[in-house]
Amino acid sequence: MNLNLESWGEFRLGDLFSEMYKAEAHVKSDLECLNNPTHNAIRFISRTEMNNGCDCYVLNSELTGVEKGNAIAIGDTTATCFYQSDRFVCGDHMVICRAKWINLYTAMFVLSLLKREKYKYSYGRAFKMDLIKNTIIKLPATQASLPDWSFIEKYIKSLHYKSLSTSNKFSQISLNVKSWSEFEVRDLFDVKYGINMELDSCVLADADDLEAINFVARTEENNGVSAKVRPVEGKKPQDAGLITCAGGGSVLSTFLQRKPFYSGRDLYLLIPKDQMSTLSKLFCITVIKANKFRYSYGRQANITLPYLKLKLPITATGKPDYEFMEKYMKSLPYGDKI
């Protein structure tokens, strides 16, 4: 199915949702928190960008303010937004949006557009109710100039080739974070500046170009790949298997590059000093990304990245336990598919 953008119409979010309201705020420390869902547990949705907004699971012992599923939840100070299919409770500053047209597929389409608005907002400019209501997005439209929800649902469904499955339910391996030790990034990796290319000096490649090379920039989307470009004479692509980390822009956006790539400015390469598997690299990437809150456009990581401290599991000799990292990653849901 093709997206004919010329036929799309502009719609105000306040007109698309039949209900928009602030959820009852719960204090996480007042609740009995669980890492995994169990009987009588319910999702605790907060402003986190991780795990579809699910901060943890909490025991549903006569909780008030329990929200029904099939809703979009928006963190108003962070502009984070996710579709919630099941019942949940919320932390502070959560806006709930409901409408008859919402289901998994239509919500995914709208959220992909809504998340593109995120760069406009921050703690200093919160995504408050009035701003949410007055946000304009473009959607496929019918001849009657109404959102074409039928087309939108069919389009999202057409993107699915095969359902993912996993033999792992929940990890049985305890992290025991108290036994971990601190390491600086430079202890684990050689930190090198990329080849500092400019995208506008490259030729964009066609979608079917077999020689196309990934261009990795400072974006936090699409594994850091902002475009695919034609090979540049005299420029050797960087090797697959390296970790890229943004020193500026979307600071600390960190990804494992599975294919050879070109890199843009303010992008650093993390080259493991010791042998690391794909899964142990992904474990370390997760720990690095957990430090994103320390940085912004006004506080970049161009100088401090090598000295950033990471807590990691260790061996009996006090070295990073890459074997444990790999086993833990394999034990997670869908870890058997990596």
mmCIF file of C-alpha atoms in Angstrom:
data_model
loop_
_atom_site.group_PDB
_atom_site.id
_atom_site.type_symbol
_atom_site.label_atom_id
_atom_site.label_comp_id
_atom_site.label_asym_id
_atom_site.label_seq_id
_atom_site.Cartn_x
_atom_site.Cartn_y
_atom_site.Cartn_z
ATOM 1 C CA MET A 1 0.000 0.000 0.000
ATOM 2 C CA ASN A 2 1.292 3.431 -0.931
ATOM 3 C CA LEU A 3 0.969 6.605 1.114
ATOM 4 C CA ASN A 4 -0.249 9.393 -1.184
ATOM 5 C CA LEU A 5 0.639 12.339 1.039
ATOM 6 C CA GLU A 6 -0.995 14.829 -1.337
ATOM 7 C CA SER A 7 -4.426 13.506 -0.373
ATOM 8 C CA TRP A 8 -3.856 13.828 3.375
ATOM 9 C CA GLY A 9 -5.689 16.385 5.464
ATOM 10 C CA GLU A 10 -4.791 18.392 8.558
ATOM 11 C CA PHE A 11 -6.507 17.500 11.827
ATOM 12 C CA ARG A 12 -6.430 19.017 15.303
ATOM 13 C CA LEU A 13 -5.808 16.455 18.059
ATOM 14 C CA GLY A 14 -8.518 17.996 20.233
ATOM 15 C CA ASP A 15 -11.020 17.195 17.480
ATOM 16 C CA LEU A 16 -9.798 13.621 17.011
ATOM 17 C CA PHE A 17 -10.143 12.542 20.665
ATOM 18 C CA SER A 18 -13.527 12.379 22.363
ATOM 19 C CA GLU A 19 -11.907 12.353 25.820
ATOM 20 C CA MET A 20 -8.726 14.018 27.082
ATOM 21 C CA TYR A 21 -8.070 14.249 30.808
ATOM 22 C CA LYS A 22 -5.375 14.112 33.473
ATOM 23 C CA ALA A 23 -5.060 10.637 35.001
ATOM 24 C CA GLU A 24 -5.145 10.156 38.752
ATOM 25 C CA ALA A 25 -1.521 10.402 39.900
ATOM 26 C CA HIS A 26 -0.034 7.632 42.045
ATOM 27 C CA VAL A 27 3.272 7.835 43.898
ATOM 28 C CA LYS A 28 5.399 4.838 42.956
ATOM 29 C CA SER A 29 7.068 4.631 46.382
ATOM 30 C CA ASP A 30 3.637 4.251 48.008
ATOM 31 C CA LEU A 31 2.857 1.141 45.957
ATOM 32 C CA GLU A 32 4.066 -2.454 46.078
ATOM 33 C CA CYS A 33 6.205 -2.675 42.946
ATOM 34 C CA LEU A 34 6.950 -5.822 40.946
ATOM 35 C CA ASN A 35 9.437 -6.320 38.102
ATOM 36 C CA ASN A 36 7.269 -8.870 36.299
ATOM 37 C CA PRO A 37 3.494 -9.224 35.847
ATOM 38 C CA THR A 38 1.836 -11.659 38.237
ATOM 39 C CA HIS A 39 -1.714 -12.364 39.311
ATOM 40 C CA ASN A 40 -3.435 -9.166 40.420
ATOM 41 C CA ALA A 41 -0.596 -6.973 39.102
ATOM 42 C CA ILE A 42 -1.201 -3.950 36.902
ATOM 43 C CA ARG A 43 1.019 -1.735 34.767
ATOM 44 C CA PHE A 44 2.343 1.478 36.269
ATOM 45 C CA ILE A 45 2.647 4.002 33.424
ATOM 46 C CA SER A 46 4.945 6.980 33.883
ATOM 47 C CA ARG A 47 6.759 9.537 31.719
ATOM 48 C CA THR A 48 9.614 7.138 30.954
ATOM 49 C CA GLU A 49 10.617 6.670 27.312
ATOM 50 C CA MET A 50 11.332 2.995 27.932
ATOM 51 C CA ASN A 51 9.209 -0.157 27.818
ATOM 52 C CA ASN A 52 6.109 1.442 26.254
ATOM 53 C CA GLY A 53 5.865 3.787 29.235
ATOM 54 C CA CYS A 54 5.631 0.902 31.723
ATOM 55 C CA ASP A 55 7.802 1.838 34.697
ATOM 56 C CA CYS A 56 6.978 -1.361 36.579
ATOM 57 C CA TYR A 57 4.061 -3.504 37.681
ATOM 58 C CA VAL A 58 2.219 -2.763 40.923
ATOM 59 C CA LEU A 59 -0.030 -4.863 43.102
ATOM 60 C CA ASN A 60 -3.653 -3.970 42.374
ATOM 61 C CA SER A 61 -4.933 -4.019 45.940
ATOM 62 C CA GLU A 62 -8.028 -1.805 45.761
ATOM 63 C CA LEU A 63 -6.198 0.854 43.752
ATOM 64 C CA THR A 64 -8.202 3.881 42.694
ATOM 65 C CA GLY A 65 -7.880 5.573 39.330
ATOM 66 C CA VAL A 66 -7.407 2.343 37.384
ATOM 67 C CA GLU A 67 -7.613 3.176 33.673
ATOM 68 C CA LYS A 68 -9.191 0.876 31.110
ATOM 69 C CA GLY A 69 -7.033 -0.257 28.215
ATOM 70 C CA ASN A 70 -7.294 0.905 24.583
ATOM 71 C CA ALA A 71 -6.043 4.415 25.279
ATOM 72 C CA ILE A 72 -3.131 6.688 24.397
ATOM 73 C CA ALA A 73 -1.167 7.974 27.404
ATOM 74 C CA ILE A 74 0.951 11.135 27.073
ATOM 75 C CA GLY A 75 3.520 12.432 29.563
ATOM 76 C CA ASP A 76 2.899 16.157 29.526
ATOM 77 C CA THR A 77 6.343 17.296 30.712
ATOM 78 C CA THR A 78 8.277 14.888 28.485
ATOM 79 C CA ALA A 79 5.983 14.551 25.420
ATOM 80 C CA THR A 80 6.382 10.782 25.653
ATOM 81 C CA CYS A 81 3.358 8.911 24.320
ATOM 82 C CA PHE A 82 2.350 5.262 24.047
ATOM 83 C CA TYR A 83 -0.662 3.061 23.351
ATOM 84 C CA GLN A 84 -1.897 1.113 26.367
ATOM 85 C CA SER A 85 -3.849 -2.014 25.507
ATOM 86 C CA ASP A 86 -4.499 -3.278 29.060
ATOM 87 C CA ARG A 87 -5.600 -1.758 32.352
ATOM 88 C CA PHE A 88 -3.074 0.531 34.034
ATOM 89 C CA VAL A 89 -2.481 3.203 36.651
ATOM 90 C CA CYS A 90 -0.391 6.324 36.194
ATOM 91 C CA GLY A 91 2.282 8.386 37.836
ATOM 92 C CA ASP A 92 2.167 12.181 37.808
ATOM 93 C CA HIS A 93 1.635 14.395 34.738
ATOM 94 C CA MET A 94 -0.087 11.822 32.521
ATOM 95 C CA VAL A 95 -2.787 12.786 30.007
ATOM 96 C CA ILE A 96 -5.191 10.074 28.797
ATOM 97 C CA CYS A 97 -6.691 10.277 25.302
ATOM 98 C CA ARG A 98 -9.643 8.178 24.163
ATOM 99 C CA ALA A 99 -11.780 7.859 21.025
ATOM 100 C CA LYS A 100 -13.915 5.262 19.255
ATOM 101 C CA TRP A 101 -11.427 4.999 16.395
ATOM 102 C CA ILE A 102 -8.540 3.942 18.633
ATOM 103 C CA ASN A 103 -7.206 0.415 18.327
ATOM 104 C CA LEU A 104 -3.670 -0.975 18.204
ATOM 105 C CA TYR A 105 -3.230 -0.202 14.498
ATOM 106 C CA THR A 106 -4.723 3.283 14.282
ATOM 107 C CA ALA A 107 -2.960 4.259 17.513
ATOM 108 C CA MET A 108 0.429 3.123 16.144
ATOM 109 C CA PHE A 109 -0.078 5.294 13.058
ATOM 110 C CA VAL A 110 -1.066 8.386 15.045
ATOM 111 C CA LEU A 111 1.722 7.864 17.597
ATOM 112 C CA SER A 112 4.347 7.691 14.846
ATOM 113 C CA LEU A 113 3.244 11.197 13.817
ATOM 114 C CA LEU A 114 2.796 12.512 17.339
ATOM 115 C CA LYS A 115 6.300 11.445 18.362
ATOM 116 C CA ARG A 116 7.698 13.652 15.610
ATOM 117 C CA GLU A 117 6.408 16.619 17.635
ATOM 118 C CA LYS A 118 8.529 15.673 20.662
ATOM 119 C CA TYR A 119 11.533 17.819 19.744
ATOM 120 C CA LYS A 120 9.425 20.949 20.328
ATOM 121 C CA TYR A 121 8.958 20.250 24.026
ATOM 122 C CA SER A 122 11.031 19.946 27.197
ATOM 123 C CA TYR A 123 10.723 20.458 30.946
ATOM 124 C CA GLY A 124 10.854 24.198 30.229
ATOM 125 C CA ARG A 125 8.103 23.930 27.617
ATOM 126 C CA ALA A 126 5.780 21.178 28.736
ATOM 127 C CA PHE A 127 3.312 19.432 26.408
ATOM 128 C CA LYS A 128 0.314 20.681 28.399
ATOM 129 C CA MET A 129 -3.325 19.908 27.660
ATOM 130 C CA ASP A 130 -3.938 23.019 25.533
ATOM 131 C CA LEU A 131 -0.843 22.359 23.431
ATOM 132 C CA ILE A 132 -1.854 18.724 22.949
ATOM 133 C CA LYS A 133 -5.363 19.721 21.877
ATOM 134 C CA ASN A 134 -4.108 22.315 19.411
ATOM 135 C CA THR A 135 -1.416 20.126 17.829
ATOM 136 C CA ILE A 136 -2.067 19.649 14.114
ATOM 137 C CA ILE A 137 -1.153 16.382 12.393
ATOM 138 C CA LYS A 138 -1.695 15.245 8.816
ATOM 139 C CA LEU A 139 -3.612 12.014 8.188
ATOM 140 C CA PRO A 140 -4.991 10.128 5.187
ATOM 141 C CA ALA A 141 -8.454 11.572 4.505
ATOM 142 C CA THR A 142 -11.675 10.383 2.926
ATOM 143 C CA GLN A 143 -13.528 12.305 0.210
ATOM 144 C CA ALA A 144 -15.608 13.776 3.031
ATOM 145 C CA SER A 145 -12.375 15.225 4.535
ATOM 146 C CA LEU A 146 -12.517 12.915 7.551
ATOM 147 C CA PRO A 147 -9.645 10.748 8.816
ATOM 148 C CA ASP A 148 -9.590 7.524 6.804
ATOM 149 C CA TRP A 149 -9.271 5.142 9.757
ATOM 150 C CA SER A 150 -10.038 2.115 7.580
ATOM 151 C CA PHE A 151 -7.078 2.867 5.284
ATOM 152 C CA ILE A 152 -4.839 3.680 8.249
ATOM 153 C CA GLU A 153 -5.600 0.329 9.915
ATOM 154 C CA LYS A 154 -5.076 -1.599 6.683
ATOM 155 C CA TYR A 155 -1.787 0.197 6.056
ATOM 156 C CA ILE A 156 -0.342 -0.635 9.480
ATOM 157 C CA LYS A 157 -1.472 -4.255 9.142
ATOM 158 C CA SER A 158 0.257 -4.452 5.758
ATOM 159 C CA LEU A 159 3.589 -3.660 7.410
ATOM 160 C CA HIS A 160 3.542 -6.878 9.424
ATOM 161 C CA TYR A 161 5.186 -9.776 7.651
ATOM 162 C CA LYS A 162 5.350 -12.394 10.381
ATOM 163 C CA SER A 163 4.444 -12.326 14.050
ATOM 164 C CA LEU A 164 7.393 -12.461 16.412
ATOM 165 C CA SER A 165 7.499 -15.264 18.925
ATOM 166 C CA THR A 166 9.809 -16.114 21.780
ATOM 167 C CA SER A 167 10.370 -19.148 23.946
ATOM 168 C CA ASN A 168 11.458 -16.865 26.820
ATOM 169 C CA LYS A 169 8.754 -15.581 29.129
ATOM 170 C CA PHE A 170 10.648 -13.722 31.846
ATOM 171 C CA SER A 171 14.297 -13.789 32.779
ATOM 172 C CA GLN A 172 15.080 -16.099 35.688
ATOM 173 C CA ILE A 173 18.514 -14.493 36.122
ATOM 174 C CA SER A 174 18.854 -11.930 38.904
ATOM 175 C CA LEU A 175 20.898 -8.831 38.124
ATOM 176 C CA ASN A 176 21.997 -8.231 41.762
ATOM 177 C CA VAL A 177 23.095 -4.672 40.956
ATOM 178 C CA LYS A 178 24.634 -4.186 44.428
ATOM 179 C CA SER A 179 27.559 -6.412 43.414
ATOM 180 C CA TRP A 180 28.355 -4.399 40.269
ATOM 181 C CA SER A 181 31.358 -2.088 39.904
ATOM 182 C CA GLU A 182 31.978 1.200 38.128
ATOM 183 C CA PHE A 183 34.015 1.515 34.939
ATOM 184 C CA GLU A 184 34.704 4.519 32.771
ATOM 185 C CA VAL A 185 33.794 4.203 29.095
ATOM 186 C CA ARG A 186 37.488 4.496 28.195
ATOM 187 C CA ASP A 187 38.217 1.425 30.368
ATOM 188 C CA LEU A 188 35.991 -0.682 28.121
ATOM 189 C CA PHE A 189 36.312 0.979 24.722
ATOM 190 C CA ASP A 190 38.694 2.937 22.556
ATOM 191 C CA VAL A 191 36.714 6.127 21.941
ATOM 192 C CA LYS A 192 37.409 7.465 18.457
ATOM 193 C CA TYR A 193 35.857 10.253 16.426
ATOM 194 C CA GLY A 194 34.039 9.106 13.285
ATOM 195 C CA ILE A 195 34.862 10.262 9.767
ATOM 196 C CA ASN A 196 32.755 13.423 10.229
ATOM 197 C CA MET A 197 30.913 13.471 6.896
ATOM 198 C CA GLU A 198 28.129 15.879 5.910
ATOM 199 C CA LEU A 199 24.959 14.310 4.551
ATOM 200 C CA ASP A 200 24.420 17.143 2.065
ATOM 201 C CA SER A 201 27.757 16.235 0.430
ATOM 202 C CA CYS A 202 26.487 12.705 -0.279
ATOM 203 C CA VAL A 203 24.149 11.372 -2.950
ATOM 204 C CA LEU A 204 21.043 9.759 -1.534
ATOM 205 C CA ALA A 205 20.554 6.164 -2.677
ATOM 206 C CA ASP A 206 17.398 4.643 -4.106
ATOM 207 C CA ALA A 207 15.493 2.172 -1.933
ATOM 208 C CA ASP A 208 16.503 -0.755 -4.174
ATOM 209 C CA ASP A 209 20.182 0.240 -4.461
ATOM 210 C CA LEU A 210 22.215 -2.803 -3.396
ATOM 211 C CA GLU A 211 25.361 -0.665 -2.978
ATOM 212 C CA ALA A 212 23.670 1.799 -0.611
ATOM 213 C CA ILE A 213 25.522 2.573 2.626
ATOM 214 C CA ASN A 214 23.925 3.593 5.912
ATOM 215 C CA PHE A 215 24.609 7.182 6.970
ATOM 216 C CA VAL A 216 24.631 7.294 10.779
ATOM 217 C CA ALA A 217 23.978 10.656 12.425
ATOM 218 C CA ARG A 218 23.129 12.003 15.888
ATOM 219 C CA THR A 219 19.456 11.089 15.677
ATOM 220 C CA GLU A 220 17.891 8.843 18.317
ATOM 221 C CA GLU A 221 15.634 7.175 15.730
ATOM 222 C CA ASN A 222 16.105 4.272 13.316
ATOM 223 C CA ASN A 223 19.233 2.926 15.031
ATOM 224 C CA GLY A 224 20.933 6.236 14.262
ATOM 225 C CA VAL A 225 20.581 5.786 10.481
ATOM 226 C CA SER A 226 19.327 9.054 9.006
ATOM 227 C CA ALA A 227 19.682 8.084 5.330
ATOM 228 C CA LYS A 228 21.108 5.632 2.820
ATOM 229 C CA VAL A 229 23.700 7.051 0.440
ATOM 230 C CA ARG A 230 25.772 6.071 -2.558
ATOM 231 C CA PRO A 231 29.418 5.077 -1.930
ATOM 232 C CA VAL A 232 31.697 8.131 -1.776
ATOM 233 C CA GLU A 233 34.951 7.932 -3.708
ATOM 234 C CA GLY A 234 37.936 7.918 -1.370
ATOM 235 C CA LYS A 235 35.812 7.301 1.738
ATOM 236 C CA LYS A 236 35.973 3.794 3.184
ATOM 237 C CA PRO A 237 32.874 2.909 5.234
ATOM 238 C CA GLN A 238 33.448 2.106 8.887
ATOM 239 C CA ASP A 239 33.251 -1.549 9.827
ATOM 240 C CA ALA A 240 30.111 -3.349 10.915
ATOM 241 C CA GLY A 241 29.981 -4.349 14.581
ATOM 242 C CA LEU A 242 31.031 -0.965 15.963
ATOM 243 C CA ILE A 243 29.018 1.012 18.496
ATOM 244 C CA THR A 244 28.127 4.600 17.570
ATOM 245 C CA CYS A 245 27.461 7.243 20.229
ATOM 246 C CA ALA A 246 26.267 10.823 19.665
ATOM 247 C CA GLY A 247 28.413 13.419 21.423
ATOM 248 C CA GLY A 248 26.046 16.218 20.362
ATOM 249 C CA GLY A 249 22.552 16.504 18.926
ATOM 250 C CA SER A 250 20.502 13.749 20.560
ATOM 251 C CA VAL A 251 23.330 13.258 23.029
ATOM 252 C CA LEU A 252 24.226 9.687 24.034
ATOM 253 C CA SER A 253 22.013 8.111 21.367
ATOM 254 C CA THR A 254 23.980 4.878 21.201
ATOM 255 C CA PHE A 255 23.561 1.989 18.760
ATOM 256 C CA LEU A 256 25.229 -1.154 17.458
ATOM 257 C CA GLN A 257 25.798 -0.898 13.701
ATOM 258 C CA ARG A 258 25.285 -4.271 12.059
ATOM 259 C CA LYS A 259 26.324 -3.050 8.582
ATOM 260 C CA PRO A 260 29.232 -0.918 7.272
ATOM 261 C CA PHE A 261 28.387 2.787 7.549
ATOM 262 C CA TYR A 262 29.436 6.390 7.134
ATOM 263 C CA SER A 263 29.210 8.661 10.177
ATOM 264 C CA GLY A 264 28.235 12.313 10.502
ATOM 265 C CA ARG A 265 29.673 14.982 12.771
ATOM 266 C CA ASP A 266 29.873 14.740 16.561
ATOM 267 C CA LEU A 267 29.545 10.967 16.309
ATOM 268 C CA TYR A 268 31.952 8.726 18.220
ATOM 269 C CA LEU A 269 32.922 5.105 17.672
ATOM 270 C CA LEU A 270 33.211 2.794 20.668
ATOM 271 C CA ILE A 271 35.636 -0.003 19.842
ATOM 272 C CA PRO A 272 35.734 -2.788 22.491
ATOM 273 C CA LYS A 273 39.138 -3.318 24.071
ATOM 274 C CA ASP A 274 38.238 -6.940 24.858
ATOM 275 C CA GLN A 275 36.235 -9.525 22.968
ATOM 276 C CA MET A 276 32.535 -8.725 23.270
ATOM 277 C CA SER A 277 29.606 -10.585 21.727
ATOM 278 C CA THR A 278 26.674 -8.807 20.085
ATOM 279 C CA LEU A 279 24.551 -9.382 23.189
ATOM 280 C CA SER A 280 27.161 -8.061 25.632
ATOM 281 C CA LYS A 281 27.518 -4.965 23.433
ATOM 282 C CA LEU A 282 23.754 -4.444 23.593
ATOM 283 C CA PHE A 283 23.884 -4.790 27.386
ATOM 284 C CA CYS A 284 26.537 -2.057 27.602
ATOM 285 C CA ILE A 285 24.598 0.146 25.174
ATOM 286 C CA THR A 286 21.577 -0.039 27.472
ATOM 287 C CA VAL A 287 23.704 1.071 30.435
ATOM 288 C CA ILE A 288 25.194 3.948 28.417
ATOM 289 C CA LYS A 289 21.743 5.130 27.301
ATOM 290 C CA ALA A 290 20.581 5.152 30.921
ATOM 291 C CA ASN A 291 22.819 8.217 31.321
ATOM 292 C CA LYS A 292 21.062 10.277 28.617
ATOM 293 C CA PHE A 293 19.289 12.339 31.279
ATOM 294 C CA ARG A 294 22.637 13.911 32.184
ATOM 295 C CA TYR A 295 22.956 15.613 28.803
ATOM 296 C CA SER A 296 21.133 18.042 26.509
ATOM 297 C CA TYR A 297 21.877 20.439 23.658
ATOM 298 C CA GLY A 298 23.413 22.727 26.277
ATOM 299 C CA ARG A 299 25.506 19.978 27.878
ATOM 300 C CA GLN A 300 27.028 17.753 25.253
ATOM 301 C CA ALA A 301 29.297 14.735 25.680
ATOM 302 C CA ASN A 302 32.084 15.562 23.232
ATOM 303 C CA ILE A 303 34.654 15.885 26.026
ATOM 304 C CA THR A 304 33.149 13.851 28.856
ATOM 305 C CA LEU A 305 32.143 10.656 26.988
ATOM 306 C CA PRO A 306 35.396 8.731 27.695
ATOM 307 C CA TYR A 307 35.049 9.503 31.418
ATOM 308 C CA LEU A 308 31.363 8.598 31.741
ATOM 309 C CA LYS A 309 30.999 6.042 34.548
ATOM 310 C CA LEU A 310 29.031 2.843 33.950
ATOM 311 C CA LYS A 311 28.052 0.231 36.527
ATOM 312 C CA LEU A 312 28.414 -3.309 35.222
ATOM 313 C CA PRO A 313 28.412 -6.883 36.550
ATOM 314 C CA ILE A 314 31.892 -8.157 37.366
ATOM 315 C CA THR A 315 33.811 -11.419 37.523
ATOM 316 C CA ALA A 316 35.550 -12.738 40.634
ATOM 317 C CA THR A 317 38.664 -10.844 39.510
ATOM 318 C CA GLY A 318 36.795 -7.533 39.234
ATOM 319 C CA LYS A 319 36.671 -7.339 35.440
ATOM 320 C CA PRO A 320 33.481 -6.741 33.398
ATOM 321 C CA ASP A 321 31.575 -10.016 33.222
ATOM 322 C CA TYR A 322 30.714 -10.127 29.527
ATOM 323 C CA GLU A 323 29.708 -13.790 29.763
ATOM 324 C CA PHE A 324 27.044 -12.947 32.370
ATOM 325 C CA MET A 325 25.828 -10.024 30.232
ATOM 326 C CA GLU A 326 25.356 -12.332 27.261
ATOM 327 C CA LYS A 327 23.512 -14.977 29.297
ATOM 328 C CA TYR A 328 21.212 -12.348 30.797
ATOM 329 C CA MET A 329 20.360 -10.835 27.408
ATOM 330 C CA LYS A 330 19.641 -14.296 25.995
ATOM 331 C CA SER A 331 17.255 -14.981 28.870
ATOM 332 C CA LEU A 332 15.035 -11.934 28.191
ATOM 333 C CA PRO A 333 11.825 -12.148 26.142
ATOM 334 C CA TYR A 334 12.871 -12.164 22.470
ATOM 335 C CA GLY A 335 16.500 -12.461 23.519
ATOM 336 C CA ASP A 336 16.467 -15.794 21.696
ATOM 337 C CA LYS A 337 15.733 -13.930 18.450
ATOM 338 C CA ILE A 338 18.742 -11.593 18.464
#
